[in-house]
């Protein structure tokens, strides 16, 4: 997951296309047996415990005055009452996300007023209180709560039933009926009731526009029946690379509840920090929780046990399960900094202050390592009642194990094939421990390597294959491929529409095995997410798209409708103090040529945007100008483009460096085509005048994997040239290296070539940004008159021994061959 070969991962997946299966949500729903015992039934909070929760500080439980709304009570006759328009909630203005399975409009409306009573049984104490708090936030009175059914002319009722029809036989299913005299939510379980309450919250989105409380609200009569398509609907939050206080976690749990997600996958341990208090090993919090940054500052923090229990309880109130992730055997360097005796090398080891994958992992040959981990897991299980414990299992370099006597002895003693077998041994041993304690193991798809342990479930991230393989072996899988579910990726790789196109069911999975695909998660790794605002902007609105896909099923042509509904949610996100980002990159900047005249054209990615630009070149008008038509591209300069939606800025300014030169739109022929994942704009990518940025996915860079660049530029006719500049991008963590060497040859006929031997390479000091460098290689030579220019740049070959992926082919990334 992580940085390192992030490019690889996205590639691996980008290559795959997902077909939309013709499976309906309902079908899937009923195929699922009890095997993955639904999370909501596994809530280990007794009723007593839940009651106890209510003794807590209320402001913490409902930090964002969510909600308002609702309320209903006797169906009002609008012909006589004349309530103010603003008190009437129109169904047309409602925008429910995820889309309910069935929504039926009915005649009439329901009036919520001081006369309304809220009734629920003791079994629904938690849910009743939750709803009462929401209603109270929207009205000028306190709603009357009645524990036992009494006759009333205006009633809001929460009720558990056991006579749902077959199509609603699901623990999260609910039915909401709004009639003139009653608003009723029924469900088989408390979880279903809570999901129904969230729908009621969403029905009254208009009320979110104002914090004004009212004495009366009028709600339209309707009937909704609803249930999820997938059992597991989650967000993975990495609090290791950057740490987020518990208040942020509460905010996210509220948002998950609002969108009917049911899992917070809490990534609590990694190389860069340990975030969970463990009594038995206090150095974990003294040493492993802090790192010394490159500038010498100390960064870190961790949650106390009380804080974690609060988080678990807060989630449980909303029927969300928190699954803790304790990484092993890799991503453990922070632990080993405090307890080096459980490493192979014995240390000294430091908490990592960089991003990537690191070679210090737990020693698998040392029995005390397992005792140590089991002690930790025992305390973890005391805090987290989840059915599943996530053990990571990903990205564990085997270098230390290969050179460790104890690990090699273990391989021999256990008759394991190799280090992959040792990883499998490691995971299986931990799984036995978890199973003995009544828990199930889930890990990233690397746990498939060397053989999957007996009851393990797999979280598929390197594409869909991990989930496919697991399901084919009758193991459960959660899908979060880098192609669709990585929220740390930029919008150029994964935008709202891309996430919405996600289908968690692998294309080639036999229908009878679909039941093993539990659902999906979006993964929020936080290497480049230093603060809450950045976190918000990456998670929202994209997570909302996944929430709908997982609840309502994969897209079957709903996207436009979803997009329109989403627009109505932004005021709510504002209300929740969520600093959401944008949905997609606002525009494309392209260049082209017509009648020998190059031009620049801007294309909006959404029709509801307005574009303004500033074109800074020698003779350009540098005022901010509304974009209407293509711009002339005859000079070198920088184009800045600003997008606006409803007159508000939409995303950051987009800057594109443009270079006019002799080979602009020269035809390019390739000996080796670029890799299919990185074609950039295609045939003219190297001569389109657009220079690549520090983002290797910006659409300007062409990538060659394990191959040389060998291209011929046709200048159209003979030109005098004396300088060639080639830009290469270097990003070692992503396997992208500079060329090993290059040559330039010229020809008038493409038959006789003359290599330019006396190249003056102009030294350029390129600036590095977070491990990425854009290197211009400037070659000067004596002026020559020629038509064809051949550029050959030699791929650097296999990744060197020091690299985490040593021995793999490296990438060569080039953009623009500038001829002057
Ligand atoms: Zn070892």
PDB file of C-alpha atoms and ligand atoms in Angstrom, residues 342-345 361-366 400-401 403-408 422, ligand 1:
ATOM      1  CA  UNK A 342      12.629  -9.454  18.481  1.00  0.00           C
ATOM      2  CA  UNK A 343      14.394  -8.526  15.246  1.00  0.00           C
ATOM      3  CA  UNK A 344      16.812 -10.750  13.355  1.00  0.00           C
ATOM      4  CA  UNK A 345      19.699  -8.298  13.572  1.00  0.00           C
ATOM      5  CA  UNK A 361      10.933  -7.217  10.414  1.00  0.00           C
ATOM      6  CA  UNK A 362      10.090  -9.541  13.282  1.00  0.00           C
ATOM      7  CA  UNK A 363      12.433 -12.541  13.651  1.00  0.00           C
ATOM      8  CA  UNK A 364      10.409 -15.641  12.843  1.00  0.00           C
ATOM      9  CA  UNK A 365      12.962 -18.000  14.323  1.00  0.00           C
ATOM     10  CA  UNK A 366      12.639 -16.672  17.833  1.00  0.00           C
ATOM     11  CA  UNK A 400      16.764 -10.356   7.150  1.00  0.00           C
ATOM     12  CA  UNK A 401      15.224 -13.824   7.277  1.00  0.00           C
ATOM     13  CA  UNK A 403      20.530 -14.009   6.589  1.00  0.00           C
ATOM     14  CA  UNK A 404      19.282 -15.029  10.051  1.00  0.00           C
ATOM     15  CA  UNK A 405      20.453 -18.311  11.587  1.00  0.00           C
ATOM     16  CA  UNK A 406      17.345 -18.658  13.728  1.00  0.00           C
ATOM     17  CA  UNK A 407      14.993 -18.031  10.832  1.00  0.00           C
ATOM     18  CA  UNK A 408      16.880 -20.498   8.641  1.00  0.00           C
ATOM     19  CA  UNK A 422       8.223 -18.925   6.721  1.00  0.00           C
TER      20      UNK A 422
HETATM   21 ZN1  LIG B   1      15.366 -14.111  12.328  1.00  0.00          ZN
END
